[in-house]
Amino acid sequence: MTVHSETVRTERHGSVGVIVIDNPPVNAIAPSVRDGVAAATAELAEDARVAALVLHCAGGTFMAGADIKKLAAAPSRLTSAEVIERLEDVPKPVIAALQGNTLGGGLEYALGCHFRCAAPATSLGVPEVNLGLIPGAGGTQRLPRLVGVEKSLDMIISGKPLSAQEARAAGLVDRLLDGTDVLAEAVVYAQEIITQGGTVRRTRDLPIARVGDQVFTSAAQSAARTRRGEEAPLKAIEAVRGAVEHTFAEGMSIEGEIFAACRASAQSRALRHLFVAERQVGRLPGTDKVTRTESIRRVGVVGAGTMGRGIAMTCANAGFTVVLVETDAAALDRALWGIRETYAGSVSKGRMSEADMQAHLQRIVGSVELERLRDADLVIEAIFEDLAVKVRLFADLHRICKPDAILATNTSALDIDAIAAATPRPGNVIGLHFFSPAHVMRLVEVVRGRQTVTDVIATSLGFIKRLRKLGVLAGNCDGFIGNRMLAGYRREAEFLLLEGATPEQVDDALLQFGMPMGPHVMGDMAGLDISAAARKRRRLEGKLPPDKRVGAVADRLVEAGRLGQKTGAGFYRYEPGARAPLPDPQVHALIEREAARLGIGRRPIGAEEIVERCILPLINEAARIVEEGIALRPGDVDVVWVNGYGFPRYRGGPMWYADELGLERVLATLQRFRTEHGPTYWTPAQLLTRLLEEGRAFRDLN
Ligand SMILES: NC(=O)c1ccc[n+]([C@@H]2O[C@H](COP(=O)([O-])OP(=O)(O)OC[C@H]3O[C@@H](n4cnc5c(N)ncnc54)[C@H](O)[C@@H]3O)[C@@H](O)[C@H]2O)c1
């Protein structure tokens, strides 16, 4: 055994020389890995006793990608592209022994080897686009030579990995292993190759299929649809085109230039920020070892409506047994039938196996008796949004549940402390605010009440992680993080109508900005009666300022029976049975009447103003949320708005976007709006002013 660097060594298995990479936990491609592989390659290439090389990783996974923290700058030492070239140059067969995650740079090392064998559970992919990058170590040049241009475009643009079996069928893997001892099996495979003459098969020398221009055009069209607004997929297409139209060496330099440009791009910086932020949420400073997450095994869900069903499925999918409680047998039957239907839909779409569906269903037990929650470690309440009803339920839950059980509420807007006060154990009460549909949406706001104890917070965050969701800690306030910010966004979207814009102008501007849909299309989808009812309630509770413009248009629409898509008319009109929103002159007239009634002068409003008016309140409110400690860090707010509200991922979230705009510009625009529209909604958050004075940005608080 020779040690080449702190992470790479070589071994001899007869005439087979093995390069072992050992960089736990995921064999990330650190500088010591690159240097070590280069040195090991040189040693084994020169050793006359070695007839073939195997590239192997210790610890159950191949290289799972580059070290994301090191991506910001160009490597000062050997690049992966150079190391891979040396591997490919070796005049003896080089075999990659793949297992676990073979992703990004990891797959590029495998592509530079002459042969690839893989354990059955290997996952092979190039997810660089998710970070605003393209494969930058020959992936865009070698992959099309192995799997064809179309398949490689598909893999690079989607970023989705192939299973070992799919990779075998695509020509990416030459031999499927049994997987019991990957290294031993790879060595046997290498010996077979030696026996058969030890031919070298360099990927770069394989012919590349010529394809017509329309392959690239249609890939670009599909990327524009599936990854709207993202630059990296289009850049990746250019790089693959380089592989087809140029020599390998020229293609490599095209790829290198595009990669460097992507790495320096604002989109890639934003996406890398989110990658880090999504791994940071759920980490409660100072509580690393105190969670008893493992103690959560049996979950109770009360209320099997829209949310309760989704939450029950999410828990069952993650392996928890769930007791789902409803008020009566008929409602319970409807819910269990609904759950079965949802699972069956996933099975018929090929997203879930029949066996998994059966296993998940078995873990969900329905009941109409609250007493069945006696053994639950955690109960999640998802009944009607009514404080009195919830208070009664929590008193009952306290009576029934184990003393240390966590009692959680899925309320979207009620006061967690008022619910906690219904029990003598407020320290064990917490909000778990799932988003709809709960079995699909990754975001959960974990809302701590005034008295929630740290152990319960940490355990709940750990539990959400076990559900494979993103649990973001929030303080208890009106709307928590996400909905509190949404209020200003919605308010301005409606004020803009009164001031002169049409619903379609507002929606188009925000769609162009990158939101998945405009606020008025969204309102029509959700039902305008729902938000009108919430507004009425909030007005009675004194939570809305006495401003006649709030709800002015939407309330008139509801009065006119225009409740949105479900009635064929809302902010837009809809053809019978169709969902496409169509501009409606009647709505334009209604808006003009309302503006006149309120004495608001109308003027033409451009897209830029629309975006500023709607997005700046998000930023300003987010700053207050961080200032008040409602969110732990700006990155958490970004995670909430990207994952719960569709803020464009490639802009990094509202707070990252504010930093990119520059806080000076943000503050100046807020001050301009304050002058034009008054201080009620436009007084800049103190945190903004303070950070500017200190020459810092939101990102410095992450
Ligand atoms: N729908 C959403 O988009 C959404 C999103 C986040 C949070 N929430 C919150 O989740 C909760 C549930 O919302 P939903 O949309 O699922 O409502 P829903 O009306 O669809 O379901 C509520 C269910 O609770 C049952 N129920 C009522 N009282 C009960 C009791 N005492 N014991 C057992 N079951 C009882 C009802 O029969 C009904 O099936 C609310 O607090 C709501 O604010 C909803």
PDB file of C-alpha atoms and ligand atoms in Angstrom, residues 301-311 324-328 331-332 334-335 367-368 370 381-386 389-390 392-393 396 409-414 432-438 483 537, ligand 1:
ATOM      1  CA  VAL A 301     -52.843  13.091  13.292  1.00  0.00           C
ATOM      2  CA  VAL A 302     -56.158  14.675  14.283  1.00  0.00           C
ATOM      3  CA  GLY A 303     -58.443  15.832  11.478  1.00  0.00           C
ATOM      4  CA  ALA A 304     -58.364  14.005   8.165  1.00  0.00           C
ATOM      5  CA  GLY A 305     -59.222  16.838   5.804  1.00  0.00           C
ATOM      6  CA  THR A 306     -56.949  18.199   3.099  1.00  0.00           C
ATOM      7  CA  MET A 307     -53.998  18.722   5.414  1.00  0.00           C
ATOM      8  CA  GLY A 308     -54.435  15.795   7.791  1.00  0.00           C
ATOM      9  CA  ARG A 309     -54.443  13.335   4.900  1.00  0.00           C
ATOM     10  CA  GLY A 310     -51.293  14.795   3.375  1.00  0.00           C
ATOM     11  CA  ILE A 311     -49.530  14.860   6.742  1.00  0.00           C
ATOM     12  CA  LEU A 324     -55.428   9.251  11.983  1.00  0.00           C
ATOM     13  CA  VAL A 325     -58.408  10.486  13.997  1.00  0.00           C
ATOM     14  CA  GLU A 326     -61.642  11.930  12.584  1.00  0.00           C
ATOM     15  CA  THR A 327     -64.932  12.891  14.195  1.00  0.00           C
ATOM     16  CA  ASP A 328     -67.142  10.239  12.608  1.00  0.00           C
ATOM     17  CA  ALA A 331     -65.584  11.256   7.335  1.00  0.00           C
ATOM     18  CA  LEU A 332     -62.875   8.774   8.270  1.00  0.00           C
ATOM     19  CA  ARG A 334     -63.787   9.284   2.960  1.00  0.00           C
ATOM     20  CA  ALA A 335     -60.329  10.239   4.150  1.00  0.00           C
ATOM     21  CA  SER A 367     -59.901   5.843  14.233  1.00  0.00           C
ATOM     22  CA  VAL A 368     -62.775   7.918  15.563  1.00  0.00           C
ATOM     23  CA  LEU A 370     -59.115  10.288  20.407  1.00  0.00           C
ATOM     24  CA  GLU A 381     -53.570  18.590  14.925  1.00  0.00           C
ATOM     25  CA  ALA A 382     -55.114  19.534  11.566  1.00  0.00           C
ATOM     26  CA  ILE A 383     -58.746  20.301  12.403  1.00  0.00           C
ATOM     27  CA  PHE A 384     -60.813  23.388  11.543  1.00  0.00           C
ATOM     28  CA  GLU A 385     -59.066  26.743  11.822  1.00  0.00           C
ATOM     29  CA  ASP A 386     -61.024  27.885  14.873  1.00  0.00           C
ATOM     30  CA  VAL A 389     -62.304  24.233  18.698  1.00  0.00           C
ATOM     31  CA  LYS A 390     -58.546  23.809  18.836  1.00  0.00           C
ATOM     32  CA  ARG A 392     -60.939  22.179  23.383  1.00  0.00           C
ATOM     33  CA  LEU A 393     -59.023  19.560  21.459  1.00  0.00           C
ATOM     34  CA  ASP A 396     -58.429  16.641  25.575  1.00  0.00           C
ATOM     35  CA  THR A 409     -50.759  22.288  15.628  1.00  0.00           C
ATOM     36  CA  ASN A 410     -50.876  22.839  11.897  1.00  0.00           C
ATOM     37  CA  THR A 411     -52.611  26.194  12.248  1.00  0.00           C
ATOM     38  CA  SER A 412     -51.782  28.731   9.529  1.00  0.00           C
ATOM     39  CA  ALA A 413     -52.726  31.838  11.456  1.00  0.00           C
ATOM     40  CA  LEU A 414     -53.773  31.231  15.046  1.00  0.00           C
ATOM     41  CA  LEU A 432     -45.841  22.409  12.608  1.00  0.00           C
ATOM     42  CA  HIS A 433     -47.123  24.445   9.682  1.00  0.00           C
ATOM     43  CA  PHE A 434     -47.203  22.162   6.655  1.00  0.00           C
ATOM     44  CA  PHE A 435     -47.977  23.580   3.217  1.00  0.00           C
ATOM     45  CA  SER A 436     -50.592  22.199   0.882  1.00  0.00           C
ATOM     46  CA  PRO A 437     -50.427  19.551  -0.567  1.00  0.00           C
ATOM     47  CA  ALA A 438     -48.581  18.354   2.513  1.00  0.00           C
ATOM     48  CA  ASN A 483     -47.632  34.362   5.243  1.00  0.00           C
ATOM     49  CA  ARG A 537     -62.045  37.884  10.176  1.00  0.00           C
TER      50      ARG A 537
HETATM   51  N1  LIG B   1     -55.647  23.899   3.422  1.00  0.00           N
HETATM   52  C1  LIG B   1     -54.486  24.515   3.447  1.00  0.00           C
HETATM   53  O1  LIG B   1     -53.953  24.952   2.430  1.00  0.00           O
HETATM   54  C2  LIG B   1     -53.758  24.654   4.756  1.00  0.00           C
HETATM   55  C3  LIG B   1     -52.385  24.916   4.747  1.00  0.00           C
HETATM   56  C4  LIG B   1     -51.698  24.997   5.946  1.00  0.00           C
HETATM   57  C5  LIG B   1     -52.371  24.851   7.147  1.00  0.00           C
HETATM   58  N2  LIG B   1     -53.726  24.618   7.134  1.00  0.00           N
HETATM   59  C6  LIG B   1     -54.378  24.454   8.436  1.00  0.00           C
HETATM   60  O2  LIG B   1     -54.602  23.075   8.642  1.00  0.00           O
HETATM   61  C7  LIG B   1     -55.792  22.879   9.408  1.00  0.00           C
HETATM   62  C8  LIG B   1     -56.721  21.968   8.648  1.00  0.00           C
HETATM   63  O3  LIG B   1     -57.020  22.537   7.392  1.00  0.00           O
HETATM   64  P1  LIG B   1     -57.698  21.706   6.227  1.00  0.00           P
HETATM   65  O4  LIG B   1     -57.618  22.555   5.019  1.00  0.00           O
HETATM   66  O5  LIG B   1     -57.149  20.349   6.186  1.00  0.00           O
HETATM   67  O6  LIG B   1     -59.208  21.659   6.731  1.00  0.00           O
HETATM   68  P2  LIG B   1     -60.352  20.623   6.317  1.00  0.00           P
HETATM   69  O7  LIG B   1     -61.622  21.321   6.593  1.00  0.00           O
HETATM   70  O8  LIG B   1     -60.086  20.069   4.975  1.00  0.00           O
HETATM   71  O9  LIG B   1     -60.172  19.447   7.362  1.00  0.00           O
HETATM   72  C9  LIG B   1     -60.447  19.531   8.722  1.00  0.00           C
HETATM   73  C10 LIG B   1     -60.880  18.137   9.168  1.00  0.00           C
HETATM   74  O10 LIG B   1     -60.843  18.093  10.586  1.00  0.00           O
HETATM   75  C11 LIG B   1     -61.942  17.304  11.031  1.00  0.00           C
HETATM   76  N3  LIG B   1     -62.214  17.683  12.411  1.00  0.00           N
HETATM   77  C12 LIG B   1     -62.771  18.818  12.876  1.00  0.00           C
HETATM   78  N4  LIG B   1     -62.816  18.795  14.222  1.00  0.00           N
HETATM   79  C13 LIG B   1     -62.289  17.629  14.609  1.00  0.00           C
HETATM   80  C14 LIG B   1     -62.050  17.021  15.882  1.00  0.00           C
HETATM   81  N5  LIG B   1     -62.368  17.630  17.009  1.00  0.00           N
HETATM   82  N6  LIG B   1     -61.494  15.793  15.907  1.00  0.00           N
HETATM   83  C15 LIG B   1     -61.147  15.186  14.773  1.00  0.00           C
HETATM   84  N7  LIG B   1     -61.344  15.715  13.540  1.00  0.00           N
HETATM   85  C16 LIG B   1     -61.903  16.917  13.469  1.00  0.00           C
HETATM   86  C17 LIG B   1     -63.049  17.646  10.074  1.00  0.00           C
HETATM   87  O11 LIG B   1     -64.025  16.628  10.042  1.00  0.00           O
HETATM   88  C18 LIG B   1     -62.282  17.762   8.741  1.00  0.00           C
HETATM   89  O12 LIG B   1     -62.237  16.540   8.067  1.00  0.00           O
HETATM   90  C19 LIG B   1     -56.317  24.264   9.674  1.00  0.00           C
HETATM   91  O13 LIG B   1     -55.851  24.703  10.924  1.00  0.00           O
HETATM   92  C20 LIG B   1     -55.727  25.093   8.556  1.00  0.00           C
HETATM   93  O14 LIG B   1     -55.606  26.449   8.865  1.00  0.00           O
HETATM   94  C21 LIG B   1     -54.407  24.506   5.961  1.00  0.00           C
END
